[in-house]
Amino acid sequence: KYSTYLYGNETMRLLKKYQEDTNANKKPFFLYLPFQAVHGPLEAPQYIINSFDKSITSSEDRRKKAAMVTVLDYVIGEIVDYLQSSKLWDNMILIFSTDNGGPVQDAASNFPLRGSKATLWEGGVKGCGFITGGWLPEARRGKNMNALMHITDWYPTLCDIAGVEPSNKTILDGYSQKTNIYNGETNLYSPREEIFPNID
């Protein structure tokens, strides 16, 4: 079995179980779904790899990477379709994010940024992502948020969105980015003024 499908199927099972629960007092849910794709090893169903013609790229690894992304896109699409059709979408936030740039030695491309995963070049330390869901105002959809943000900001941001205090607030390195995400940033350096990509 291919893990992207397995994770997708289990996610759908959990979402359907939650949706079928008729308890009026059921609690909100948090679901963290860390797919293995598109991490190595570069593997995907062969028929999907074969769907990428060699005229697109002569690299077998690039075709495998493309196939991995294709399966990931399909599975996430199924999950989003279900969330939207079940009305769970109306009061939720969906975050799709990477934690670093791609490893160019494993068929990734960070173009036009220089560098790779495990380097301090922008291609190694910058990541991309998007936020959607019914929680996000219509006016913010498709807009960039250009304020400085670090992966450690996700925890206080999600706590702030959920209306709960982080249990270990005194040792947090992150800042809530809720206002920047919801309203748009007015200052690129607020609340985060700096990012340290490495300390020796």
PDB file of C-alpha atoms in Angstrom:
ATOM      1  CA  LYS A   1       0.000   0.000   0.000  1.00  0.00           C
ATOM      2  CA  TYR A   2       1.152   3.530  -0.792  1.00  0.00           C
ATOM      3  CA  SER A   3       1.337   5.614   2.402  1.00  0.00           C
ATOM      4  CA  THR A   4      -0.229   8.752   0.902  1.00  0.00           C
ATOM      5  CA  TYR A   5      -3.393   6.767   0.173  1.00  0.00           C
ATOM      6  CA  LEU A   6      -3.272   5.111   3.610  1.00  0.00           C
ATOM      7  CA  TYR A   7      -3.007   8.439   5.431  1.00  0.00           C
ATOM      8  CA  GLY A   8      -5.736   9.903   3.263  1.00  0.00           C
ATOM      9  CA  ASN A   9      -8.075   6.958   3.906  1.00  0.00           C
ATOM     10  CA  GLU A  10      -7.515   7.115   7.668  1.00  0.00           C
ATOM     11  CA  THR A  11      -8.133  10.864   7.645  1.00  0.00           C
ATOM     12  CA  MET A  12     -11.399  10.358   5.774  1.00  0.00           C
ATOM     13  CA  ARG A  13     -12.434   7.679   8.290  1.00  0.00           C
ATOM     14  CA  LEU A  14     -11.788  10.032  11.220  1.00  0.00           C
ATOM     15  CA  LEU A  15     -13.594  12.951   9.583  1.00  0.00           C
ATOM     16  CA  LYS A  16     -16.643  10.838   8.752  1.00  0.00           C
ATOM     17  CA  LYS A  17     -16.741   9.446  12.282  1.00  0.00           C
ATOM     18  CA  TYR A  18     -16.626  12.989  13.680  1.00  0.00           C
ATOM     19  CA  GLN A  19     -19.325  14.173  11.276  1.00  0.00           C
ATOM     20  CA  GLU A  20     -21.613  11.242  12.133  1.00  0.00           C
ATOM     21  CA  ASP A  21     -21.352  11.981  15.867  1.00  0.00           C
ATOM     22  CA  THR A  22     -24.683  13.619  16.733  1.00  0.00           C
ATOM     23  CA  ASN A  23     -23.646  14.701  20.228  1.00  0.00           C
ATOM     24  CA  ALA A  24     -24.445  18.426  20.413  1.00  0.00           C
ATOM     25  CA  ASN A  25     -21.595  18.892  22.898  1.00  0.00           C
ATOM     26  CA  LYS A  26     -18.850  17.248  20.854  1.00  0.00           C
ATOM     27  CA  LYS A  27     -15.553  19.068  21.033  1.00  0.00           C
ATOM     28  CA  PRO A  28     -13.768  20.714  18.115  1.00  0.00           C
ATOM     29  CA  PHE A  29     -11.013  18.612  16.578  1.00  0.00           C
ATOM     30  CA  PHE A  30      -7.392  19.150  15.634  1.00  0.00           C
ATOM     31  CA  LEU A  31      -5.931  16.942  12.929  1.00  0.00           C
ATOM     32  CA  TYR A  32      -2.225  16.939  12.096  1.00  0.00           C
ATOM     33  CA  LEU A  33      -1.567  15.105   8.844  1.00  0.00           C
ATOM     34  CA  PRO A  34       2.175  14.860   8.051  1.00  0.00           C
ATOM     35  CA  PHE A  35       2.312  13.016   4.749  1.00  0.00           C
ATOM     36  CA  GLN A  36       5.559  11.255   3.873  1.00  0.00           C
ATOM     37  CA  ALA A  37       5.220  12.610   0.350  1.00  0.00           C
ATOM     38  CA  VAL A  38       7.183  14.203  -1.049  1.00  0.00           C
ATOM     39  CA  HIS A  39      10.027  13.023   1.166  1.00  0.00           C
ATOM     40  CA  GLY A  40      12.385  10.293   0.002  1.00  0.00           C
ATOM     41  CA  PRO A  41      12.545   7.574  -0.952  1.00  0.00           C
ATOM     42  CA  LEU A  42      11.184   8.680  -4.321  1.00  0.00           C
ATOM     43  CA  GLU A  43       8.371   6.177  -4.826  1.00  0.00           C
ATOM     44  CA  ALA A  44       4.912   6.362  -6.343  1.00  0.00           C
ATOM     45  CA  PRO A  45       2.501   4.015  -8.112  1.00  0.00           C
ATOM     46  CA  GLN A  46       4.154   3.065 -11.393  1.00  0.00           C
ATOM     47  CA  TYR A  47       1.139   3.888 -13.550  1.00  0.00           C
ATOM     48  CA  ILE A  48       1.255   7.480 -12.294  1.00  0.00           C
ATOM     49  CA  ILE A  49       5.001   7.717 -12.904  1.00  0.00           C
ATOM     50  CA  ASN A  50       4.355   6.402 -16.424  1.00  0.00           C
ATOM     51  CA  SER A  51       1.775   9.139 -17.020  1.00  0.00           C
ATOM     52  CA  PHE A  52       4.592  11.689 -17.115  1.00  0.00           C
ATOM     53  CA  ASP A  53       5.985  11.515 -20.627  1.00  0.00           C
ATOM     54  CA  LYS A  54       9.746  11.577 -21.073  1.00  0.00           C
ATOM     55  CA  SER A  55       9.312  14.638 -23.271  1.00  0.00           C
ATOM     56  CA  ILE A  56       8.417  16.570 -20.086  1.00  0.00           C
ATOM     57  CA  THR A  57      11.629  15.565 -18.352  1.00  0.00           C
ATOM     58  CA  SER A  58      14.277  12.966 -19.066  1.00  0.00           C
ATOM     59  CA  SER A  59      14.899  12.512 -15.342  1.00  0.00           C
ATOM     60  CA  GLU A  60      13.292   9.405 -13.874  1.00  0.00           C
ATOM     61  CA  ASP A  61      13.594  10.956 -10.406  1.00  0.00           C
ATOM     62  CA  ARG A  62      11.728  14.090 -11.535  1.00  0.00           C
ATOM     63  CA  ARG A  63       8.937  11.915 -12.946  1.00  0.00           C
ATOM     64  CA  LYS A  64       8.756  10.041  -9.625  1.00  0.00           C
ATOM     65  CA  LYS A  65       8.632  13.344  -7.736  1.00  0.00           C
ATOM     66  CA  ALA A  66       5.875  14.590 -10.050  1.00  0.00           C
ATOM     67  CA  ALA A  67       3.926  11.376  -9.459  1.00  0.00           C
ATOM     68  CA  MET A  68       4.290  11.763  -5.682  1.00  0.00           C
ATOM     69  CA  VAL A  69       2.951  15.327  -5.868  1.00  0.00           C
ATOM     70  CA  THR A  70       0.091  14.159  -8.111  1.00  0.00           C
ATOM     71  CA  VAL A  71      -1.048  11.540  -5.573  1.00  0.00           C
ATOM     72  CA  LEU A  72      -0.688  14.050  -2.734  1.00  0.00           C
ATOM     73  CA  ASP A  73      -2.766  16.590  -4.654  1.00  0.00           C
ATOM     74  CA  TYR A  74      -5.467  13.990  -5.351  1.00  0.00           C
ATOM     75  CA  VAL A  75      -5.698  12.847  -1.720  1.00  0.00           C
ATOM     76  CA  ILE A  76      -5.788  16.379  -0.305  1.00  0.00           C
ATOM     77  CA  GLY A  77      -8.430  17.231  -2.908  1.00  0.00           C
ATOM     78  CA  GLU A  78     -10.600  14.342  -1.703  1.00  0.00           C
ATOM     79  CA  ILE A  79     -10.273  15.488   1.911  1.00  0.00           C
ATOM     80  CA  VAL A  80     -11.127  19.100   1.045  1.00  0.00           C
ATOM     81  CA  ASP A  81     -14.110  17.996  -1.069  1.00  0.00           C
ATOM     82  CA  TYR A  82     -15.452  16.014   1.877  1.00  0.00           C
ATOM     83  CA  LEU A  83     -14.890  18.861   4.339  1.00  0.00           C
ATOM     84  CA  GLN A  84     -16.729  21.296   2.068  1.00  0.00           C
ATOM     85  CA  SER A  85     -19.640  18.946   1.373  1.00  0.00           C
ATOM     86  CA  SER A  86     -20.081  18.043   5.040  1.00  0.00           C
ATOM     87  CA  LYS A  87     -20.178  21.646   6.283  1.00  0.00           C
ATOM     88  CA  LEU A  88     -17.170  21.018   8.537  1.00  0.00           C
ATOM     89  CA  TRP A  89     -15.424  23.509   6.263  1.00  0.00           C
ATOM     90  CA  ASP A  90     -17.560  26.440   7.433  1.00  0.00           C
ATOM     91  CA  ASN A  91     -15.824  26.838  10.808  1.00  0.00           C
ATOM     92  CA  MET A  92     -12.386  25.391  10.228  1.00  0.00           C
ATOM     93  CA  ILE A  93      -8.889  26.399   9.221  1.00  0.00           C
ATOM     94  CA  LEU A  94      -6.791  24.254   6.923  1.00  0.00           C
ATOM     95  CA  ILE A  95      -3.041  24.870   6.827  1.00  0.00           C
ATOM     96  CA  PHE A  96      -0.809  23.388   4.167  1.00  0.00           C
ATOM     97  CA  SER A  97       2.842  24.043   4.950  1.00  0.00           C
ATOM     98  CA  THR A  98       6.340  22.786   4.397  1.00  0.00           C
ATOM     99  CA  ASP A  99       9.080  22.926   7.015  1.00  0.00           C
ATOM    100  CA  ASN A 100      12.007  23.681   4.692  1.00  0.00           C
ATOM    101  CA  GLY A 101      13.103  23.873   1.090  1.00  0.00           C
ATOM    102  CA  GLY A 102      13.338  20.757  -1.044  1.00  0.00           C
ATOM    103  CA  PRO A 103      16.477  18.577  -1.333  1.00  0.00           C
ATOM    104  CA  VAL A 104      17.805  19.328  -4.814  1.00  0.00           C
ATOM    105  CA  GLN A 105      19.893  16.141  -4.768  1.00  0.00           C
ATOM    106  CA  ASP A 106      16.580  14.247  -4.647  1.00  0.00           C
ATOM    107  CA  ALA A 107      14.973  15.891  -7.698  1.00  0.00           C
ATOM    108  CA  ALA A 108      13.518  18.912  -5.871  1.00  0.00           C
ATOM    109  CA  SER A 109      13.692  22.445  -7.227  1.00  0.00           C
ATOM    110  CA  ASN A 110      13.693  25.603  -5.132  1.00  0.00           C
ATOM    111  CA  PHE A 111      14.081  27.867  -8.154  1.00  0.00           C
ATOM    112  CA  PRO A 112      14.573  30.825  -8.193  1.00  0.00           C
ATOM    113  CA  LEU A 113      15.999  30.511  -4.674  1.00  0.00           C
ATOM    114  CA  ARG A 114      19.561  29.303  -4.160  1.00  0.00           C
ATOM    115  CA  GLY A 115      20.281  26.270  -2.045  1.00  0.00           C
ATOM    116  CA  SER A 116      18.650  23.129  -0.791  1.00  0.00           C
ATOM    117  CA  LYS A 117      17.251  21.493   2.310  1.00  0.00           C
ATOM    118  CA  ALA A 118      19.932  21.367   5.041  1.00  0.00           C
ATOM    119  CA  THR A 119      21.601  24.558   3.773  1.00  0.00           C
ATOM    120  CA  LEU A 120      21.309  28.106   5.085  1.00  0.00           C
ATOM    121  CA  TRP A 121      20.583  29.538   1.635  1.00  0.00           C
ATOM    122  CA  GLU A 122      17.053  30.806   1.047  1.00  0.00           C
ATOM    123  CA  GLY A 123      16.226  27.638  -0.901  1.00  0.00           C
ATOM    124  CA  GLY A 124      16.902  25.664   2.277  1.00  0.00           C
ATOM    125  CA  VAL A 125      15.292  27.798   4.965  1.00  0.00           C
ATOM    126  CA  LYS A 126      12.297  29.331   3.193  1.00  0.00           C
ATOM    127  CA  GLY A 127       9.115  27.370   2.934  1.00  0.00           C
ATOM    128  CA  CYS A 128       5.787  27.948   1.273  1.00  0.00           C
ATOM    129  CA  GLY A 129       2.270  27.218   2.343  1.00  0.00           C
ATOM    130  CA  PHE A 130      -1.294  28.417   2.303  1.00  0.00           C
ATOM    131  CA  ILE A 131      -4.238  28.765   4.646  1.00  0.00           C
ATOM    132  CA  THR A 132      -7.881  28.258   3.747  1.00  0.00           C
ATOM    133  CA  GLY A 133     -11.145  27.142   5.306  1.00  0.00           C
ATOM    134  CA  GLY A 134     -14.303  28.857   6.434  1.00  0.00           C
ATOM    135  CA  TRP A 135     -12.510  30.652   9.289  1.00  0.00           C
ATOM    136  CA  LEU A 136     -10.484  32.739   6.831  1.00  0.00           C
ATOM    137  CA  PRO A 137     -12.324  35.883   5.664  1.00  0.00           C
ATOM    138  CA  GLU A 138     -13.190  35.994   1.970  1.00  0.00           C
ATOM    139  CA  ALA A 139     -11.163  39.194   1.575  1.00  0.00           C
ATOM    140  CA  ARG A 140      -7.987  37.361   2.655  1.00  0.00           C
ATOM    141  CA  ARG A 141      -8.286  34.438   0.232  1.00  0.00           C
ATOM    142  CA  GLY A 142      -5.536  34.398  -2.365  1.00  0.00           C
ATOM    143  CA  LYS A 143      -3.603  37.138  -0.564  1.00  0.00           C
ATOM    144  CA  ASN A 144       0.006  36.974   0.591  1.00  0.00           C
ATOM    145  CA  MET A 145       1.100  37.409   4.174  1.00  0.00           C
ATOM    146  CA  ASN A 146       4.601  38.843   3.970  1.00  0.00           C
ATOM    147  CA  ALA A 147       5.410  39.383   7.639  1.00  0.00           C
ATOM    148  CA  LEU A 148       8.272  37.348   9.064  1.00  0.00           C
ATOM    149  CA  MET A 149       6.993  33.974  10.241  1.00  0.00           C
ATOM    150  CA  HIS A 150       8.851  30.968  11.638  1.00  0.00           C
ATOM    151  CA  ILE A 151       7.597  27.422  12.118  1.00  0.00           C
ATOM    152  CA  THR A 152       7.646  28.010  15.904  1.00  0.00           C
ATOM    153  CA  ASP A 153       4.894  30.585  15.396  1.00  0.00           C
ATOM    154  CA  TRP A 154       2.323  27.941  14.476  1.00  0.00           C
ATOM    155  CA  TYR A 155       1.711  26.738  18.034  1.00  0.00           C
ATOM    156  CA  PRO A 156       0.873  30.139  19.586  1.00  0.00           C
ATOM    157  CA  THR A 157      -1.036  31.103  16.424  1.00  0.00           C
ATOM    158  CA  LEU A 158      -3.263  28.021  16.580  1.00  0.00           C
ATOM    159  CA  CYS A 159      -3.788  28.477  20.326  1.00  0.00           C
ATOM    160  CA  ASP A 160      -4.831  32.080  19.697  1.00  0.00           C
ATOM    161  CA  ILE A 161      -7.252  31.066  16.934  1.00  0.00           C
ATOM    162  CA  ALA A 162      -8.740  28.382  19.201  1.00  0.00           C
ATOM    163  CA  GLY A 163      -9.039  30.845  22.102  1.00  0.00           C
ATOM    164  CA  VAL A 164      -6.792  28.920  24.490  1.00  0.00           C
ATOM    165  CA  GLU A 165      -3.620  29.870  26.332  1.00  0.00           C
ATOM    166  CA  PRO A 166      -0.480  27.875  25.499  1.00  0.00           C
ATOM    167  CA  SER A 167       0.401  25.653  28.452  1.00  0.00           C
ATOM    168  CA  ASN A 168       4.087  26.578  28.319  1.00  0.00           C
ATOM    169  CA  LYS A 169       3.916  30.243  27.348  1.00  0.00           C
ATOM    170  CA  THR A 170       7.040  31.301  29.265  1.00  0.00           C
ATOM    171  CA  ILE A 171       9.344  29.122  27.149  1.00  0.00           C
ATOM    172  CA  LEU A 172       7.802  29.774  23.724  1.00  0.00           C
ATOM    173  CA  ASP A 173       9.988  30.975  20.876  1.00  0.00           C
ATOM    174  CA  GLY A 174       6.955  31.645  18.684  1.00  0.00           C
ATOM    175  CA  TYR A 175       4.528  34.512  18.300  1.00  0.00           C
ATOM    176  CA  SER A 176       0.870  34.469  17.357  1.00  0.00           C
ATOM    177  CA  GLN A 177       0.431  35.446  13.716  1.00  0.00           C
ATOM    178  CA  LYS A 178      -3.374  35.337  13.935  1.00  0.00           C
ATOM    179  CA  THR A 179      -3.846  39.058  13.281  1.00  0.00           C
ATOM    180  CA  ASN A 180      -1.496  39.039  10.278  1.00  0.00           C
ATOM    181  CA  ILE A 181      -3.233  36.015   8.788  1.00  0.00           C
ATOM    182  CA  TYR A 182      -6.794  37.191   9.466  1.00  0.00           C
ATOM    183  CA  ASN A 183      -6.450  40.910   8.705  1.00  0.00           C
ATOM    184  CA  GLY A 184      -3.228  41.157   6.701  1.00  0.00           C
ATOM    185  CA  GLU A 185       0.019  42.546   7.979  1.00  0.00           C
ATOM    186  CA  THR A 186       0.508  46.262   8.583  1.00  0.00           C
ATOM    187  CA  ASN A 187       4.130  45.837   9.652  1.00  0.00           C
ATOM    188  CA  LEU A 188       6.436  43.197   8.151  1.00  0.00           C
ATOM    189  CA  TYR A 189       8.326  43.005  11.464  1.00  0.00           C
ATOM    190  CA  SER A 190       5.440  42.530  13.844  1.00  0.00           C
ATOM    191  CA  PRO A 191       5.101  40.521  15.930  1.00  0.00           C
ATOM    192  CA  ARG A 192       8.320  38.808  14.781  1.00  0.00           C
ATOM    193  CA  GLU A 193      11.301  41.112  14.350  1.00  0.00           C
ATOM    194  CA  GLU A 194      13.923  38.533  13.404  1.00  0.00           C
ATOM    195  CA  ILE A 195      14.593  34.926  12.486  1.00  0.00           C
ATOM    196  CA  PHE A 196      17.764  33.056  13.431  1.00  0.00           C
ATOM    197  CA  PRO A 197      18.293  30.311  10.830  1.00  0.00           C
ATOM    198  CA  ASN A 198      21.365  28.934  12.610  1.00  0.00           C
ATOM    199  CA  ILE A 199      23.345  29.346  15.827  1.00  0.00           C
ATOM    200  CA  ASP A 200      26.831  27.863  16.161  1.00  0.00           C
TER     201      ASP A 200
END
